[in-house]
XYZ file of N, CA and C in Angstrom:
711
model
N 18.982 -3.640 4.911
C 18.910 -4.772 3.971
C 17.774 -4.522 2.969
N 18.061 -4.794 1.694
C 17.068 -4.561 0.653
C 16.002 -5.652 0.699
N 14.760 -5.230 0.931
C 13.659 -6.188 0.992
C 13.098 -6.431 -0.407
N 12.932 -5.335 -1.137
C 12.354 -5.402 -2.475
C 13.268 -4.667 -3.447
N 13.596 -5.324 -4.542
C 14.458 -4.694 -5.551
C 13.820 -4.889 -6.919
N 13.492 -3.797 -7.554
C 12.850 -3.823 -8.865
C 13.850 -3.267 -9.871
N 14.047 -4.002 -10.973
C 15.046 -3.549 -11.931
C 14.501 -3.609 -13.356
N 14.540 -2.449 -14.018
C 14.195 -2.344 -15.437
C 12.839 -2.983 -15.767
N 11.821 -2.631 -14.974
C 10.491 -3.222 -15.141
C 9.747 -2.563 -16.307
N 9.294 -3.404 -17.240
C 8.482 -2.925 -18.365
C 7.156 -3.673 -18.351
N 6.066 -2.901 -18.302
C 4.732 -3.491 -18.217
C 3.833 -2.822 -19.257
N 3.031 -3.640 -19.921
C 2.112 -3.134 -20.952
C 0.668 -3.426 -20.568
N -0.226 -2.473 -20.914
C -1.672 -2.734 -20.922
C -2.028 -2.819 -22.400
N -2.177 -4.016 -22.928
C -2.406 -4.115 -24.374
C -1.221 -3.471 -25.103
N -1.519 -2.451 -25.919
C -0.453 -1.778 -26.682
C 0.188 -0.630 -25.898
N -0.402 -0.295 -24.759
C 0.119 0.854 -23.986
C 1.303 0.426 -23.126
N 2.405 1.126 -23.287
C 3.620 0.845 -22.511
C 3.510 1.621 -21.184
N 2.989 0.949 -20.140
C 2.630 1.653 -18.893
C 3.831 1.922 -17.979
N 4.758 0.967 -17.888
C 5.983 1.165 -17.101
C 7.178 0.966 -18.013
N 8.077 1.967 -17.993
C 9.190 1.959 -18.951
C 10.521 1.909 -18.208
N 10.969 0.693 -17.937
C 12.296 0.539 -17.333
C 12.384 1.054 -15.904
N 11.344 0.793 -15.105
C 11.326 1.288 -13.719
C 12.245 0.447 -12.828
N 13.109 1.140 -12.080
C 13.959 0.471 -11.084
C 13.788 1.187 -9.750
N 13.634 0.425 -8.679
C 13.568 1.033 -7.345
C 13.868 -0.018 -6.292
N 14.078 0.473 -5.085
C 14.429 -0.416 -3.993
C 13.676 -0.005 -2.727
N 13.258 -0.983 -1.941
C 12.640 -0.713 -0.640
C 13.410 -1.529 0.383
N 13.950 -0.850 1.395
C 14.715 -1.545 2.435
C 13.818 -1.919 3.604
N 14.204 -2.956 4.300
C 13.476 -3.427 5.471
C 13.232 -2.274 6.444
N 11.968 -2.117 6.885
C 11.651 -1.111 7.902
C 11.341 0.282 7.389
N 11.483 0.502 6.084
C 11.263 1.851 5.546
C 9.804 2.126 5.202
N 9.496 3.420 5.077
C 8.292 3.850 4.349
C 8.825 4.515 3.088
N 8.490 3.951 1.936
C 8.907 4.536 0.657
C 7.643 4.961 -0.065
N 7.651 6.174 -0.628
C 6.441 6.640 -1.305
C 6.705 6.890 -2.779
N 5.677 6.641 -3.581
C 5.726 6.910 -5.022
C 4.794 8.084 -5.293
N 5.355 9.117 -5.910
C 4.576 10.326 -6.189
C 4.475 10.482 -7.701
N 3.359 10.998 -8.161
C 3.217 11.245 -9.596
C 1.776 11.567 -9.913
N 1.564 12.129 -11.099
C 0.211 12.498 -11.510
C -0.609 11.247 -11.771
N -1.924 11.427 -11.897
C -2.796 10.314 -12.285
C -2.337 9.743 -13.612
N -2.332 8.409 -13.710
C -1.943 7.802 -14.985
C -0.445 7.713 -15.201
N 0.340 8.022 -14.167
C 1.808 7.983 -14.315
C 2.355 6.559 -14.275
N 1.537 5.625 -13.747
C 1.996 4.237 -13.681
C 2.190 3.714 -12.269
N 1.799 4.519 -11.276
C 2.034 4.123 -9.872
C 1.211 2.884 -9.486
N -0.089 2.904 -9.804
C -0.951 1.759 -9.474
C -0.541 0.525 -10.275
N -0.131 0.747 -11.519
C 0.340 -0.358 -12.362
C 1.523 -1.055 -11.690
N 2.408 -0.256 -11.123
C 3.583 -0.824 -10.445
C 3.147 -1.692 -9.258
N 2.233 -1.185 -8.423
C 1.780 -1.977 -7.269
C 1.086 -3.265 -7.722
N 0.275 -3.167 -8.772
C -0.424 -4.368 -9.270
C 0.574 -5.400 -9.791
N 1.659 -4.926 -10.383
C 2.682 -5.851 -10.892
C 3.417 -6.501 -9.726
N 3.697 -5.715 -8.688
C 4.394 -6.263 -7.517
C 3.542 -7.311 -6.809
N 2.207 -7.122 -6.817
C 1.347 -8.077 -6.090
C 0.836 -9.205 -6.981
N 1.329 -9.282 -8.218
C 1.010 -10.417 -9.079
C -0.269 -10.280 -9.883
N -0.891 -9.100 -9.846
C -2.138 -8.909 -10.608
C -1.832 -8.627 -12.081
N -0.630 -8.112 -12.350
C -0.186 -7.893 -13.725
C 1.159 -8.584 -13.917
N 1.426 -9.041 -15.139
C 2.703 -9.707 -15.425
C 3.616 -8.740 -16.181
N 4.879 -8.614 -15.756
C 5.792 -7.727 -16.485
C 6.244 -8.357 -17.809
N 6.491 -7.519 -18.792
C 7.003 -8.005 -20.079
C 8.501 -8.280 -19.933
N 9.177 -7.379 -19.222
C 10.589 -7.651 -18.902
C 10.968 -6.941 -17.615
N 12.134 -7.334 -17.079
C 12.604 -6.756 -15.828
C 12.507 -7.769 -14.699
N 13.118 -7.428 -13.557
C 13.131 -8.361 -12.425
C 12.511 -7.726 -11.185
N 11.868 -8.568 -10.376
C 11.352 -8.153 -9.064
C 11.883 -9.173 -8.065
N 12.755 -8.730 -7.192
C 13.285 -9.622 -6.159
C 12.754 -9.198 -4.803
N 12.202 -10.156 -4.077
C 11.678 -9.901 -2.738
C 12.376 -10.861 -1.788
N 13.059 -10.307 -0.784
C 13.850 -11.096 0.165
C 14.796 -12.058 -0.578
N 15.383 -11.525 -1.664
C 16.384 -12.292 -2.410
C 15.843 -13.312 -3.394
N 14.503 -13.425 -3.489
C 13.922 -14.398 -4.439
C 13.135 -13.647 -5.516
N 13.159 -14.189 -6.724
C 12.415 -13.567 -7.819
C 10.921 -13.852 -7.669
N 10.102 -12.803 -7.743
C 8.638 -13.012 -7.688
C 7.960 -12.472 -8.945
N 8.747 -12.027 -9.935
C 8.159 -11.456 -11.162
C 7.309 -12.519 -11.847
N 6.043 -12.214 -12.064
C 5.159 -13.148 -12.756
C 4.581 -14.245 -11.877
N 4.887 -14.224 -10.568
C 4.306 -15.235 -9.658
C 2.808 -14.979 -9.477
N 2.081 -16.007 -9.069
C 0.639 -15.861 -8.821
C 0.415 -14.986 -7.590
N -0.676 -14.202 -7.624
C -0.973 -13.271 -6.528
C -1.029 -13.989 -5.178
N -1.609 -15.180 -5.156
C -1.758 -15.906 -3.895
C -0.398 -16.251 -3.287
N 0.552 -16.657 -4.126
C 1.868 -17.024 -3.577
C 2.628 -15.783 -3.108
N 2.318 -14.628 -3.698
C 2.954 -13.371 -3.258
C 2.413 -12.958 -1.886
N 1.114 -13.149 -1.671
C 0.527 -12.884 -0.340
C 1.172 -13.826 0.687
N 1.302 -15.086 0.296
C 1.904 -16.083 1.176
C 3.336 -15.716 1.549
N 4.048 -15.096 0.597
C 5.444 -14.707 0.832
C 5.563 -13.498 1.763
N 4.413 -12.805 2.001
C 4.443 -11.699 2.959
C 4.187 -10.318 2.399
N 3.584 -10.250 1.208
C 3.257 -8.940 0.616
C 1.735 -8.792 0.548
N 1.190 -7.745 1.168
C -0.254 -7.460 1.091
C -0.472 -6.162 0.349
N -1.568 -6.106 -0.407
C -1.854 -4.952 -1.271
C -3.218 -4.379 -0.875
N -3.252 -3.108 -0.487
C -4.533 -2.421 -0.251
C -4.812 -1.603 -1.506
N -5.739 -2.079 -2.363
C -5.894 -1.449 -3.676
C -6.566 -0.085 -3.609
N -6.387 0.666 -4.687
C -7.066 1.953 -4.829
C -8.568 1.693 -4.864
N -9.341 2.554 -4.218
C -10.794 2.373 -4.229
C -11.262 1.336 -3.226
N -10.345 0.884 -2.343
C -10.638 0.077 -1.155
C -11.115 -1.353 -1.409
N -12.051 -1.547 -2.366
C -12.464 -2.901 -2.760
C -12.898 -3.782 -1.593
N -13.720 -3.239 -0.718
C -14.252 -4.114 0.338
C -15.439 -4.885 -0.252
N -15.771 -6.018 0.367
C -16.914 -6.798 -0.107
C -18.170 -6.221 0.538
N -18.916 -5.461 -0.267
C -19.984 -4.604 0.252
C -21.085 -5.358 0.976
N -21.430 -6.564 0.499
C -22.558 -7.264 1.135
C -22.096 -8.305 2.155
N -20.868 -8.140 2.620
C -20.402 -8.938 3.756
C -20.177 -8.002 4.933
N -20.234 -8.533 6.150
C -20.046 -7.667 7.317
C -18.581 -7.253 7.439
N -18.362 -6.267 8.284
C -17.013 -5.791 8.589
C -16.156 -6.966 9.070
N -16.721 -7.733 10.000
C -15.990 -8.862 10.576
C -15.616 -9.901 9.504
N -16.551 -10.201 8.614
C -16.284 -11.190 7.555
C -15.188 -10.699 6.613
N -15.203 -9.403 6.308
C -14.155 -8.824 5.457
C -12.779 -8.971 6.101
N -12.710 -8.666 7.403
C -11.415 -8.743 8.097
C -10.917 -10.188 8.097
N -11.854 -11.093 8.351
C -11.528 -12.522 8.407
C -10.912 -13.014 7.096
N -11.406 -12.474 5.985
C -10.904 -12.888 4.670
C -9.414 -12.609 4.517
N -8.931 -11.586 5.219
C -7.505 -11.254 5.137
C -6.612 -12.377 5.634
N -7.173 -13.255 6.447
C -6.367 -14.337 7.045
C -6.590 -15.679 6.341
N -7.128 -15.637 5.104
C -7.559 -16.908 4.496
C -6.415 -17.893 4.239
N -5.172 -17.418 4.194
C -4.058 -18.348 3.960
C -3.429 -18.852 5.264
N -3.950 -18.381 6.391
C -3.327 -18.730 7.670
C -4.052 -19.884 8.360
N -3.291 -20.629 9.158
C -3.870 -21.774 9.882
C -3.784 -21.583 11.409
N -3.051 -20.573 11.853
C -2.793 -20.398 13.297
C -3.938 -19.659 13.983
N -4.946 -20.423 14.428
C -6.171 -19.782 14.920
C -5.912 -18.840 16.103
N -4.939 -19.183 16.945
C -4.631 -18.314 18.090
C -4.062 -16.970 17.609
N -3.160 -17.057 16.649
C -2.562 -15.838 16.077
C -3.591 -14.985 15.362
N -4.508 -15.656 14.676
C -5.567 -14.934 13.953
C -6.425 -14.155 14.943
N -6.757 -14.805 16.066
C -7.574 -14.172 17.097
C -6.857 -12.913 17.635
N -5.558 -13.057 17.901
C -4.781 -11.911 18.410
C -4.745 -10.774 17.396
N -4.612 -11.132 16.113
C -4.544 -10.091 15.087
C -5.891 -9.408 14.880
N -6.978 -10.168 15.070
C -8.319 -9.567 15.051
C -8.372 -8.465 16.109
N -7.918 -8.811 17.320
C -7.941 -7.835 18.426
C -7.075 -6.621 18.110
N -5.943 -6.889 17.457
C -5.024 -5.810 17.095
C -5.668 -4.861 16.080
N -6.375 -5.435 15.099
C -7.061 -4.611 14.097
C -8.111 -3.732 14.783
N -8.872 -4.328 15.697
C -9.905 -3.558 16.395
C -9.300 -2.510 17.332
N -8.126 -2.812 17.889
C -7.458 -1.819 18.746
C -6.944 -0.653 17.893
N -6.493 -0.978 16.674
C -5.993 0.064 15.766
C -7.145 0.905 15.225
N -8.253 0.238 14.909
C -9.421 0.914 14.324
C -10.658 0.653 15.193
N -10.787 1.359 16.334
C -11.928 1.116 17.235
C -13.277 1.243 16.531
N -13.328 2.073 15.509
C -14.604 2.267 14.814
C -15.066 0.981 14.116
N -14.125 0.159 13.682
C -14.490 -1.112 13.040
C -15.104 -2.075 14.056
N -14.623 -1.981 15.291
C -15.180 -2.821 16.355
C -16.643 -2.455 16.584
N -16.920 -1.147 16.620
C -18.309 -0.681 16.810
C -19.212 -1.151 15.668
N -18.635 -1.270 14.477
C -19.435 -1.569 13.288
C -19.264 -3.014 12.810
N -18.735 -3.884 13.658
C -18.303 -5.190 13.152
C -19.410 -6.045 12.529
N -20.661 -5.833 12.954
C -21.763 -6.643 12.396
C -22.465 -5.931 11.229
N -21.960 -4.740 10.913
C -22.595 -3.939 9.867
C -22.112 -4.380 8.485
N -22.964 -4.233 7.458
C -22.524 -4.550 6.099
C -21.512 -3.498 5.650
N -20.438 -3.965 5.013
C -19.338 -3.070 4.668
C -19.740 -1.970 3.694
N -20.742 -2.283 2.851
C -21.196 -1.289 1.878
C -21.843 -0.076 2.514
N -22.236 -0.190 3.793
C -22.912 0.933 4.455
C -21.915 1.842 5.187
N -20.632 1.501 5.151
C -19.622 2.323 5.849
C -19.286 3.566 5.037
N -18.753 4.579 5.729
C -18.270 5.774 5.021
C -16.965 5.417 4.296
N -16.520 6.315 3.426
C -15.269 6.085 2.689
C -14.087 5.863 3.614
N -14.021 6.665 4.669
C -12.909 6.547 5.618
C -12.932 5.224 6.360
N -14.142 4.797 6.731
C -14.279 3.516 7.438
C -13.931 2.350 6.510
N -14.307 2.479 5.236
C -13.948 1.431 4.273
C -12.435 1.355 4.082
N -11.784 2.518 4.123
C -10.312 2.531 4.009
C -9.694 1.823 5.219
N -10.221 2.104 6.401
C -9.745 1.419 7.607
C -9.927 -0.084 7.468
N -11.095 -0.470 6.927
C -11.407 -1.887 6.779
C -10.433 -2.555 5.796
N -10.161 -1.881 4.687
C -9.240 -2.441 3.687
C -7.845 -2.619 4.289
N -7.428 -1.667 5.125
C -6.111 -1.759 5.768
C -6.106 -2.855 6.832
N -7.200 -2.929 7.604
C -7.312 -3.965 8.632
C -7.284 -5.357 8.019
N -7.983 -5.498 6.895
C -8.019 -6.789 6.194
C -6.609 -7.185 5.728
N -5.880 -6.215 5.195
C -4.506 -6.495 4.726
C -3.589 -6.872 5.887
N -3.807 -6.240 7.040
C -2.967 -6.536 8.216
C -3.159 -7.981 8.696
N -4.339 -8.550 8.429
C -4.630 -9.918 8.877
C -3.754 -10.966 8.190
N -3.173 -10.591 7.059
C -2.288 -11.533 6.362
C -0.877 -11.502 6.953
N -0.681 -10.680 7.994
C 0.636 -10.513 8.634
C 1.732 -10.183 7.622
N 1.532 -9.118 6.845
C 2.519 -8.816 5.803
C 3.832 -8.286 6.380
N 4.925 -8.589 5.694
C 6.194 -7.930 6.009
C 6.316 -6.655 5.179
N 5.643 -6.672 4.012
C 5.627 -5.510 3.127
C 4.178 -5.197 2.776
N 3.766 -3.957 3.064
C 2.393 -3.528 2.791
C 2.409 -2.524 1.642
N 1.648 -2.826 0.586
C 1.518 -1.921 -0.561
C 0.209 -1.155 -0.397
N 0.292 0.160 -0.290
C -0.905 0.982 -0.075
C -1.130 1.878 -1.283
N -2.281 1.738 -1.932
C -2.566 2.525 -3.131
C -3.609 3.597 -2.834
N -3.158 4.850 -2.798
C -4.037 6.018 -2.596
C -4.930 5.900 -1.354
N -4.345 5.665 -0.165
C -5.203 5.496 1.016
C -6.004 6.731 1.401
N -5.581 7.936 0.978
C -6.319 9.126 1.427
C -7.333 9.629 0.392
N -7.431 8.946 -0.733
C -8.273 9.457 -1.825
C -9.731 9.618 -1.417
N -10.254 10.827 -1.617
C -11.666 11.094 -1.360
C -12.049 11.195 0.102
N -11.061 11.270 0.994
C -11.396 11.313 2.421
C -11.341 12.741 2.963
N -12.122 12.982 4.010
C -12.111 14.290 4.676
C -10.746 14.493 5.354
N -10.280 15.761 5.463
C -8.952 16.041 6.014
C -8.669 15.382 7.367
N -9.677 15.351 8.242
C -9.468 14.760 9.562
C -9.210 13.257 9.446
N -9.937 12.613 8.543
C -9.783 11.178 8.320
C -8.416 10.883 7.690
N -7.962 11.783 6.818
C -6.635 11.626 6.193
C -5.560 11.592 7.279
N -5.677 12.510 8.239
C -4.720 12.550 9.369
C -4.711 11.226 10.128
N -5.911 10.712 10.404
C -6.038 9.438 11.127
C -5.360 8.304 10.368
N -5.661 8.211 9.065
C -5.114 7.127 8.239
C -3.578 7.208 8.209
N -3.048 8.420 8.081
C -1.582 8.558 8.031
C -0.918 8.232 9.363
N -1.615 8.541 10.450
C -1.091 8.176 11.770
C -1.020 6.648 11.892
N -2.051 5.983 11.386
C -2.084 4.517 11.429
C -0.947 3.932 10.577
N -0.716 4.528 9.407
C 0.382 4.049 8.544
C 1.707 4.145 9.304
N 1.900 5.258 10.014
C 3.128 5.424 10.815
C 3.217 4.360 11.906
N 2.089 4.099 12.564
C 2.069 3.099 13.645
C 2.371 1.695 13.122
N 1.761 1.336 11.989
C 1.986 0.018 11.393
C 3.476 -0.144 11.070
N 4.060 0.930 10.541
C 5.489 0.894 10.211
C 6.357 0.765 11.462
N 5.977 1.506 12.512
C 6.740 1.431 13.772
C 6.748 0.020 14.349
N 5.656 -0.696 14.110
C 5.564 -2.071 14.622
C 6.328 -3.077 13.770
N 6.980 -2.575 12.715
C 7.872 -3.462 11.968
C 7.464 -3.810 10.550
N 6.342 -3.261 10.062
C 5.943 -3.555 8.682
C 6.543 -2.504 7.745
N 7.189 -2.979 6.698
C 7.753 -2.092 5.677
C 6.613 -1.650 4.760
N 6.655 -0.390 4.288
C 5.516 0.146 3.526
C 5.961 0.804 2.223
N 5.253 0.437 1.149
C 5.405 1.131 -0.130
C 4.066 1.815 -0.406
N 4.108 3.133 -0.450
C 2.894 3.955 -0.446
C 2.763 4.744 -1.746
N 1.627 4.587 -2.415
C 1.290 5.424 -3.567
C 0.281 6.452 -3.069
N 0.551 7.724 -3.310
C -0.297 8.751 -2.697
C -0.307 10.040 -3.510
N -1.532 10.522 -3.811
C -1.704 11.803 -4.518
C -1.304 12.983 -3.626
N -1.560 12.831 -2.320
C -1.262 13.913 -1.379
C 0.243 13.872 -1.051
N 1.022 14.486 -1.937
C 2.484 14.361 -1.850
C 3.039 14.959 -0.556
N 2.453 16.070 -0.106
C 2.920 16.678 1.154
C 2.818 15.699 2.319
N 1.648 15.084 2.422
C 1.377 14.132 3.491
C 2.315 12.932 3.381
N 2.432 12.408 2.158
C 3.245 11.206 1.932
C 4.707 11.459 2.313
N 5.237 12.608 1.891
C 6.651 12.909 2.184
C 6.876 13.165 3.669
N 5.808 13.605 4.365
C 5.967 13.900 5.797
C 6.190 12.624 6.618
N 5.775 11.450 6.086
C 5.981 10.213 6.856
C 6.979 9.257 6.199
N 7.449 9.594 4.984
C 8.312 8.661 4.241
C 9.783 8.834 4.601
N 10.540 7.743 4.408
C 12.008 7.822 4.504
C 12.574 8.265 3.161
N 12.072 7.597 2.101
C 12.554 7.923 0.760
C 11.383 7.982 -0.199
N 11.629 8.556 -1.390
C 10.542 8.717 -2.356
C 11.056 8.624 -3.788
N 10.163 8.217 -4.663
C 10.428 8.182 -6.105
C 9.320 8.964 -6.795
N 9.696 9.776 -7.784
C 8.698 10.479 -8.589
C 8.583 9.742 -9.917
N 7.353 9.337 -10.250
C 7.109 8.620 -11.501
C 6.316 9.522 -12.440
N 6.818 9.655 -13.665
C 6.138 10.464 -14.670
C 6.069 9.650 -15.954
N 4.871 9.530 -16.513
C 4.627 8.734 -17.732
C 5.426 7.429 -17.755
N 5.311 6.672 -16.663
C 5.883 5.331 -16.623
C 7.374 5.240 -16.347
N 8.000 6.385 -16.037
C 9.441 6.364 -15.737
C 9.721 7.005 -14.386
N 10.745 6.516 -13.682
C 11.204 7.188 -12.472
C 12.065 8.359 -12.914
N 11.651 9.586 -12.550
C 12.429 10.754 -12.997
C 13.255 11.385 -11.873
N 12.831 11.193 -10.624
C 13.586 11.720 -9.479
C 13.486 10.703 -8.352
N 14.567 10.538 -7.607
C 14.462 9.734 -6.382
C 15.410 10.326 -5.352
N 15.098 10.077 -4.092
C 15.953 10.598 -3.024
C 15.275 10.436 -1.684
N 15.872 11.027 -0.651
C 15.226 10.972 0.658
C 14.003 11.887 0.624
N 13.089 11.673 1.561
C 11.883 12.509 1.622
C 12.273 13.983 1.778
N 13.305 14.244 2.591
C 13.748 15.641 2.810
C 14.249 16.256 1.504
N 15.016 15.492 0.738
C 15.544 16.013 -0.531
C 14.414 16.372 -1.484
N 13.399 15.508 -1.528
C 12.292 15.787 -2.449
C 11.440 16.961 -1.972
N 11.282 17.074 -0.645
C 10.521 18.215 -0.106
C 11.233 19.530 -0.430
N 12.559 19.476 -0.522
C 13.342 20.695 -0.761
C 13.536 20.989 -2.252
N 13.221 20.012 -3.109
C 13.478 20.172 -4.543
C 12.469 21.131 -5.181
N 13.006 22.149 -5.878
C 12.134 23.150 -6.526
C 11.207 22.487 -7.540
N 11.768 21.538 -8.281
C 11.005 20.842 -9.322
C 9.808 20.098 -8.715
N 10.069 19.395 -7.615
C 9.002 18.639 -6.945
C 7.987 19.596 -6.331
N 8.501 20.666 -5.710
C 7.594 21.654 -5.108
C 6.607 22.201 -6.123
N 7.142 22.610 -7.279
C 6.284 23.210 -8.295
C 5.285 22.211 -8.863
N 5.745 20.997 -9.115
C 4.873 20.023 -9.793
C 3.888 19.345 -8.833
N 4.338 19.074 -7.581
C 3.510 18.201 -6.729
C 3.153 18.770 -5.364
N 3.841 19.796 -4.930
C 3.597 20.264 -3.553
C 2.891 21.621 -3.516
N 2.227 21.973 -4.605
C 1.450 23.199 -4.608
C 2.296 24.449 -4.506
N 3.290 24.573 -5.392
C 4.113 25.796 -5.403
C 5.153 25.777 -4.315
N 5.340 26.909 -3.628
C 6.493 27.053 -2.722
C 6.076 26.895 -1.260
């Protein structure tokens, strides 16, 4: 079943035409990845889906309802969480306070408590550092925190923007394992990732975005096998 359907999306930054007629679909339970060079429009797409940017034209349907141009808060309420590029943790708040903020729209204190435990079980390092100020964490720990915070909103669809950026290889492996686990537990994922090899290794399907347009789409296997994708994004052969 199609969870998210984007059709002919056009988005501008001032005079810059950032997304040019982008159409894509994410089905319930999938990991779908967006691949492309810096500045291709991938982050712009996620920001538009989460209500941070308004499209000039085109439709965004989530669970059969239009959310194009809706306020970010109502999109979170509908079940979409966004882990932005650069993590954006609140540096002078503790780890625990940051995680708590993820649940700000929820009223079910028992459920919140259980999800706190789940976040700490997923990221034991956050439990060790829970009283520490978030600004003192390493990049990898901040990425864990940003993901843990997003999980607290109980999303059905998780938008992840460049989760491996600037992280050590071992930490990248950890983060990708967690993405797989979150998906296995039933959360659908739309992933923007510079590390195309890694992204395709866990994705069901993928879209390649170049200068604001979708130029290739297919299953992860098809894209891994495509000569064009190999040369442009997977480091040759």
